[in-house]
Amino acid sequence: MTIGLANRDLPDLWQTLGRIDAVHGLYYLLMHGLFGIFGTDVVVLRLPSVLAAAAAAAGVTMIGLRLSGARAGLCAGLVFVVLPGVQRYAQEGRSYALVCALVVWASYALVRAVERDRRGIWAAYAGLLLAACLLHEFAVLALAAHALLVPREMRRTFVEAAVCVVVGLTPLVLVSMRQSSQVGWLDATKPDEYAHFSLMAGVALAAAAIAGTGRRTRTACEGRPVVLGLGLFLAPTGLLMLLSLAKPLYLDRYVLYGSAGLALLIGAAFDRVLRRGRRIRAGAVVAAVAACAALVPTALDLRTPASRSDDMTALAAVLRETVRPDDGVVYLSVKRRAWELADPGPARGVDLARARGPLTSHSLYGTEVAPGELRARILARHRIVVVASPSGVTVEDSAVARVKRDALAGHFDVCGKRTVDGSVITVYAHPGHC
């Protein structure tokens, strides 16, 4: 998707963002510039996320150093880079690693602002957080965590900075609210997601208990990694899950920056344990090595295509093998058309539902024909290849989507089915023609 949109001409990209995906508009503009300078390449696509994850790790280390000391900072930075979520989105050609880096460095600027209370540092804080919010709106939830760190005498200044961030974000919010159907595919937060967050919250609270609040000495923030760590990890994710009770909005990547809070807590806890004696230090080191070793299989798996929810390259390859030139192709969900972005060759078969392509319609996946015309097109074909989402995944329930399902179920037999990561390919034919 990033390649497909960022490669469009600026006027076309601007028109598309006016219709859909404005929430990622700044990221697409950034990638448009990079593709224009360095060319469209998978390295160019992923390198910003890699560099952003490295910058975020450095920021976590600096926060830990300011709040708890050099060893705690180093431990926090090392913990951050081995977290599975961080490793995953450091590879993705999306904005989440960049948002994480900006929130982390905004948090560092806040720590410095609380220490020195200078207008320039507060301005840097507001600018960094606003940039994060313009890359993804849910970065604004970090304000709830940051508010916990600010002492009473500086709350007025913090509120002024927060108002600047919210005002700067408002135009994007107004545009994206008109495009709210874009997240209509999101399901309600699942029980296993609540369970996972509860488990990790337990880890965070245990680390906080070990780390303690520390003692304040040289600076206003020193010894307070627990406040910022718990705030960053619990507040944004907790608030987003609460909002999702009214309208499904939660995805863990939207609040990836919460991982920085968990890393700060574990780093501070590890530092406190290392201070308690040789035997405890040896046990702590063994436990840390064992934890890292346990994460190795996950880290290796995250670097394989099978770890992706949609392996578009594999899907494109299977479709090239399956689809004949005279076949009809039906995507039960319009999102499945994204495979074409991964296929350098011309598409085989005829996309029966397509009316206009993504470029001419200024959209992500193109537009579809009216239900009556689509039904006639489907029935006129002897063989149809259907691309669908896996069972259990929410898909559209429009009139066009219902015609696809009803026409196939009522007039065709299933000749074969194949599952590819993130998609199911089914071949249909008229009765007796399989």
XYZ file of C-alpha atoms in Angstrom:
434
model
C 0.000 0.000 0.000
C 2.795 2.424 0.882
C 4.519 1.873 -2.464
C 1.254 2.185 -4.387
C 0.305 5.525 -2.829
C 3.719 7.106 -2.342
C 4.577 6.534 -6.018
C 1.621 8.589 -7.222
C 2.101 12.099 -8.527
C 1.606 14.742 -5.850
C -1.682 16.102 -7.292
C -3.117 12.590 -7.483
C -1.830 11.712 -4.001
C -3.379 14.896 -2.610
C -6.757 14.058 -4.147
C -6.550 10.514 -2.793
C -5.795 11.738 0.735
C -8.832 13.981 0.519
C -10.928 10.839 0.052
C -9.198 8.237 2.194
C -6.130 7.459 4.348
C -5.421 11.062 5.322
C -4.251 9.759 8.711
C -1.124 8.418 6.956
C -0.777 11.364 4.574
C 2.415 12.834 6.048
C 4.104 9.441 5.911
C 3.147 8.966 2.254
C 4.536 12.419 1.447
C 7.783 11.543 3.213
C 8.099 8.268 1.297
C 7.173 10.035 -1.963
C 10.194 12.268 -1.474
C 12.507 9.369 -0.610
C 11.338 7.322 -3.597
C 11.889 10.340 -5.815
C 15.485 10.712 -4.583
C 16.591 7.099 -4.177
C 14.117 5.188 -6.350
C 11.388 2.734 -5.438
C 13.095 -0.116 -3.676
C 12.314 -2.354 -0.713
C 15.425 -1.041 1.068
C 14.237 2.534 0.683
C 10.803 1.440 1.863
C 12.038 -0.195 5.080
C 15.134 1.818 5.964
C 13.223 4.736 7.587
C 11.590 2.301 10.000
C 14.922 0.639 10.798
C 16.564 3.995 11.490
C 13.556 5.148 13.513
C 13.679 2.044 15.697
C 17.384 2.667 16.308
C 16.634 6.299 17.194
C 13.867 5.186 19.542
C 16.258 2.759 21.277
C 18.755 5.588 21.730
C 15.987 7.782 23.140
C 14.894 5.111 25.611
C 18.520 4.779 26.722
C 18.826 8.534 27.231
C 15.604 8.705 29.247
C 16.766 5.837 31.445
C 20.110 7.571 31.938
C 18.459 10.849 32.975
C 15.952 9.206 35.294
C 17.923 6.330 36.827
C 21.520 6.341 35.710
C 23.741 4.930 32.990
C 23.251 1.244 33.767
C 19.461 1.537 33.918
C 19.473 3.450 30.647
C 21.642 0.882 28.898
C 19.462 -1.961 30.206
C 16.283 -0.156 29.059
C 17.691 0.399 25.577
C 18.693 -3.252 25.241
C 15.287 -4.434 26.474
C 13.542 -2.139 24.005
C 15.326 -3.544 20.940
C 14.515 -7.179 21.795
C 10.777 -6.624 22.318
C 8.909 -8.516 19.552
C 6.627 -5.606 18.659
C 9.577 -3.277 18.168
C 11.405 -5.825 16.026
C 8.339 -6.384 13.873
C 7.579 -2.750 13.082
C 11.235 -1.881 12.610
C 10.894 -3.932 9.399
C 7.549 -2.595 8.163
C 7.196 0.044 5.476
C 4.696 1.946 7.627
C 4.814 4.916 9.999
C 4.626 3.156 13.370
C 8.363 3.000 14.116
C 8.710 6.685 13.210
C 5.817 7.576 15.520
C 7.443 5.561 18.292
C 10.772 7.357 17.849
C 9.149 10.792 17.907
C 7.115 10.000 21.031
C 10.223 8.655 22.769
C 12.252 11.759 21.992
C 9.302 13.965 22.931
C 9.334 12.143 26.274
C 13.042 12.870 26.617
C 12.409 16.538 25.805
C 9.722 16.574 28.500
C 12.176 15.164 31.041
C 14.629 17.916 30.140
C 11.900 20.553 30.213
C 10.873 19.501 33.719
C 14.508 19.632 34.805
C 15.324 23.047 33.346
C 11.922 24.677 32.591
C 13.039 26.582 29.510
C 10.638 27.729 26.812
C 12.858 26.396 24.024
C 12.810 22.889 25.468
C 9.042 23.024 25.935
C 8.719 24.146 22.304
C 10.893 21.211 21.206
C 8.658 18.876 23.217
C 5.487 20.220 21.603
C 7.038 20.093 18.127
C 8.219 16.497 18.434
C 4.891 15.277 19.804
C 2.929 17.180 17.154
C 5.079 15.590 14.449
C 4.298 12.168 15.936
C 0.579 12.978 15.983
C 0.609 14.132 12.360
C 2.162 10.795 11.415
C -0.539 8.982 13.406
C -3.293 10.601 15.443
C -3.192 8.169 18.355
C 0.211 9.498 19.389
C -1.821 12.196 21.142
C -2.655 9.622 23.821
C 0.933 10.012 25.041
C -0.180 13.316 26.589
C -2.007 11.325 29.274
C 1.249 9.593 30.221
C 3.311 12.763 30.085
C 0.926 14.629 32.353
C 1.840 12.262 35.179
C 5.485 13.346 35.087
C 4.903 17.090 35.286
C 5.189 18.684 38.760
C 2.430 20.996 39.941
C 4.391 24.209 39.401
C 4.885 23.408 35.693
C 1.396 22.202 34.845
C 0.362 25.489 33.262
C 3.308 25.336 30.850
C 2.554 21.687 30.087
C -1.076 22.503 29.355
C 0.008 25.254 26.966
C 2.250 22.807 25.114
C -0.521 20.185 25.048
C -2.991 22.733 23.646
C -0.532 23.587 20.868
C -0.302 19.889 19.982
C -4.074 19.417 19.982
C -4.706 22.568 17.940
C -2.076 21.560 15.395
C -3.633 18.105 15.118
C -7.245 19.299 14.813
C -7.336 19.803 10.998
C -6.133 16.240 10.437
C -8.686 14.925 12.935
C -11.513 16.733 11.141
C -10.473 15.281 7.794
C -9.967 11.757 9.127
C -13.341 11.792 10.910
C -14.954 12.065 7.473
C -12.988 8.959 6.510
C -13.932 6.922 9.588
C -15.251 4.097 7.384
C -11.582 3.319 6.666
C -11.330 1.588 10.079
C -14.692 -0.126 9.646
C -12.871 -3.424 9.123
C -11.596 -3.439 12.702
C -13.191 -6.007 14.986
C -13.965 -5.437 18.635
C -10.965 -5.990 20.884
C -10.614 -9.740 21.360
C -10.374 -11.523 24.736
C -6.843 -12.694 23.941
C -5.809 -9.075 23.344
C -7.172 -8.090 26.753
C -5.437 -11.122 28.267
C -2.105 -10.259 26.643
C -2.288 -6.651 27.794
C -3.220 -7.769 31.316
C -0.270 -10.159 31.386
C 2.165 -7.490 30.213
C 0.638 -4.996 32.640
C 1.420 -7.494 35.374
C 5.037 -7.648 34.174
C 5.173 -3.840 34.139
C 3.757 -3.567 37.657
C 6.174 -6.216 38.948
C 9.087 -4.338 37.396
C 7.786 -1.112 38.916
C 7.599 -2.735 42.344
C 11.199 -3.932 42.046
C 12.462 -0.611 40.726
C 10.592 1.462 43.316
C 10.172 5.195 42.914
C 13.806 5.848 43.693
C 15.040 8.963 45.383
C 15.088 12.459 43.992
C 18.519 14.004 44.091
C 20.076 16.198 41.460
C 17.079 16.812 39.180
C 13.321 17.114 39.412
C 12.820 13.892 37.419
C 15.698 11.712 38.611
C 14.490 8.517 40.200
C 11.054 8.642 38.546
C 11.258 6.074 35.717
C 8.310 4.244 37.279
C 5.967 7.200 36.748
C 6.901 7.705 33.104
C 7.294 3.990 32.377
C 3.916 2.989 33.780
C 2.288 6.008 32.192
C 3.641 5.287 28.709
C 2.853 1.598 28.865
C -0.566 1.658 30.528
C -2.246 4.962 29.667
C -2.272 5.043 25.811
C -3.161 1.347 25.425
C -5.716 1.459 28.237
C -7.399 4.566 26.824
C -7.511 3.124 23.308
C -9.061 -0.091 24.606
C -11.672 1.943 26.484
C -12.479 3.941 23.339
C -12.794 0.658 21.462
C -15.719 -0.330 23.676
C -17.734 2.340 21.830
C -16.120 1.904 18.379
C -13.455 -0.678 17.486
C -10.184 1.229 17.156
C -7.562 -0.842 18.929
C -4.518 -2.319 17.232
C -1.301 -2.808 19.158
C 0.750 -1.027 16.500
C -1.233 2.182 17.028
C 0.371 2.484 20.485
C 3.716 0.845 19.745
C 5.431 3.624 21.683
C 4.066 2.078 24.876
C 6.883 -0.470 24.519
C 9.280 2.285 25.573
C 7.530 2.500 28.925
C 7.859 -1.246 29.501
C 11.552 -1.102 28.583
C 12.149 1.750 31.037
C 10.516 -0.218 33.849
C 12.422 -3.427 33.162
C 15.684 -1.499 32.787
C 15.164 0.276 36.105
C 14.203 -2.983 37.826
C 17.248 -4.778 36.460
C 19.467 -1.934 37.638
C 17.971 -2.124 41.142
C 18.515 -5.887 41.295
C 22.132 -5.528 40.211
C 22.730 -3.257 43.195
C 21.699 -5.893 45.741
C 24.690 -8.214 45.938
C 26.824 -10.636 43.986
C 24.512 -13.654 44.253
C 21.482 -11.660 43.169
C 23.474 -10.066 40.359
C 24.482 -13.477 39.034
C 20.876 -14.678 39.142
C 19.674 -11.535 37.396
C 22.209 -11.937 34.604
C 21.249 -15.590 34.121
C 17.555 -14.651 34.033
C 18.211 -11.907 31.487
C 20.216 -14.223 29.232
C 17.495 -16.884 29.490
C 14.785 -14.337 28.603
C 16.729 -13.157 25.557
C 17.337 -16.759 24.477
C 13.612 -17.467 24.783
C 12.912 -14.577 22.410
C 15.297 -15.854 19.715
C 12.704 -18.115 17.974
C 10.220 -15.227 17.871
C 12.873 -12.853 16.545
C 13.805 -15.299 13.783
C 10.167 -15.930 12.888
C 9.518 -12.183 12.593
C 12.063 -12.092 9.795
C 10.192 -14.586 7.609
C 7.269 -13.918 5.220
C 5.126 -16.307 7.279
C 5.070 -13.784 10.128
C 3.117 -11.278 8.008
C -0.654 -11.201 8.212
C -0.713 -10.677 4.424
C 2.067 -12.224 2.389
C 1.216 -10.427 -0.833
C 4.230 -11.732 -2.715
C 3.233 -15.334 -2.026
C -0.387 -14.558 -2.942
C 0.661 -12.993 -6.236
C 2.752 -16.055 -7.084
C -0.123 -18.465 -6.384
C -2.539 -16.387 -8.439
C -0.141 -16.381 -11.394
C -0.190 -20.187 -11.235
C -3.971 -20.457 -10.794
C -5.608 -17.768 -12.917
C -6.047 -18.421 -16.638
C -6.304 -15.538 -19.107
C -10.054 -16.095 -19.673
C -10.919 -16.609 -15.987
C -12.977 -14.181 -13.984
C -11.403 -12.971 -10.735
C -13.522 -11.910 -7.770
C -12.180 -10.344 -4.584
C -14.682 -10.924 -1.799
C -12.994 -8.055 0.030
C -11.714 -5.082 -1.939
C -8.587 -5.084 0.255
C -7.483 -8.347 -1.367
C -6.681 -6.341 -4.524
C -3.505 -5.228 -2.773
C -1.793 -8.354 -4.184
C -1.511 -6.563 -7.496
C 0.904 -4.081 -5.935
C 3.301 -6.962 -5.239
C 3.036 -8.436 -8.748
C 5.353 -6.743 -11.262
C 3.661 -8.422 -14.226
C 0.264 -7.689 -15.776
C -2.711 -9.230 -14.004
C -4.156 -12.360 -15.603
C -7.872 -12.897 -15.820
C -10.564 -10.249 -15.551
C -11.389 -8.486 -12.281
C -15.165 -8.768 -12.641
C -16.125 -6.232 -9.981
C -13.768 -3.426 -10.865
C -15.203 -0.276 -12.367
C -12.214 2.070 -12.066
C -8.652 1.453 -10.936
C -6.988 3.040 -7.889
C -5.282 5.798 -9.875
C -8.278 6.968 -11.868
C -10.608 6.770 -8.851
C -8.116 8.393 -6.420
C -8.647 5.543 -3.985
C -6.690 2.692 -2.422
C -8.237 -0.267 -4.243
C -10.405 1.170 -7.030
C -14.203 1.289 -7.297
C -16.674 -1.497 -8.094
C -19.586 -1.825 -10.514
C -23.254 -1.831 -9.536
C -24.671 -5.076 -8.038
C -26.809 -5.915 -11.079
C -23.954 -5.551 -13.543
C -21.644 -7.555 -11.302
C -24.126 -10.420 -11.084
C -24.384 -10.544 -14.894
C -20.593 -10.546 -15.247
C -20.205 -13.407 -12.772
C -22.866 -15.591 -14.378
C -21.350 -15.062 -17.839
C -18.068 -16.731 -16.805
C -17.471 -20.485 -16.826
C -14.612 -20.366 -14.307
C -13.984 -17.890 -11.495
C -11.059 -17.551 -9.095
C -12.107 -16.017 -5.785
C -9.710 -14.318 -3.362
C -11.063 -14.054 0.176
C -9.902 -13.237 3.689
C -9.399 -16.085 6.171
C -12.461 -17.223 8.110
C -13.177 -15.127 11.158
C -11.909 -11.889 9.588
C -14.509 -9.145 9.157
C -15.239 -8.292 5.514
C -17.592 -5.868 3.815
C -21.342 -6.463 3.984
C -22.366 -4.149 1.149
C -24.838 -4.968 -1.617
C -21.927 -5.711 -3.965
C -20.317 -8.057 -1.435
C -23.604 -9.924 -0.972
C -24.024 -10.351 -4.747
C -20.552 -11.892 -4.939
C -21.329 -14.434 -2.232
C -24.872 -15.248 -3.388
C -24.048 -15.638 -7.095
C -21.132 -17.945 -6.370
C -23.049 -20.061 -3.860
C -26.138 -20.384 -6.062
C -24.648 -21.026 -9.499
C -21.147 -22.474 -9.106
C -19.419 -25.489 -7.619
C -16.161 -25.366 -5.671
C -13.398 -27.006 -7.700
C -10.467 -26.395 -5.387
C -9.229 -24.277 -2.507
C -5.797 -23.144 -1.430
C -4.773 -21.135 1.626
C -1.952 -18.617 1.428
C -0.786 -16.510 4.369
C -3.532 -13.942 4.868
C -5.761 -15.111 1.974
C -7.865 -18.030 0.718
C -7.990 -18.759 -3.028
C -10.981 -20.772 -4.257
C -11.669 -21.908 -7.831
C -15.365 -22.039 -8.863
C -16.941 -23.405 -12.053
C -20.455 -24.042 -13.326
C -21.844 -27.447 -12.292
C -20.152 -30.263 -14.233
C -17.288 -28.064 -15.519
C -14.714 -28.524 -12.745
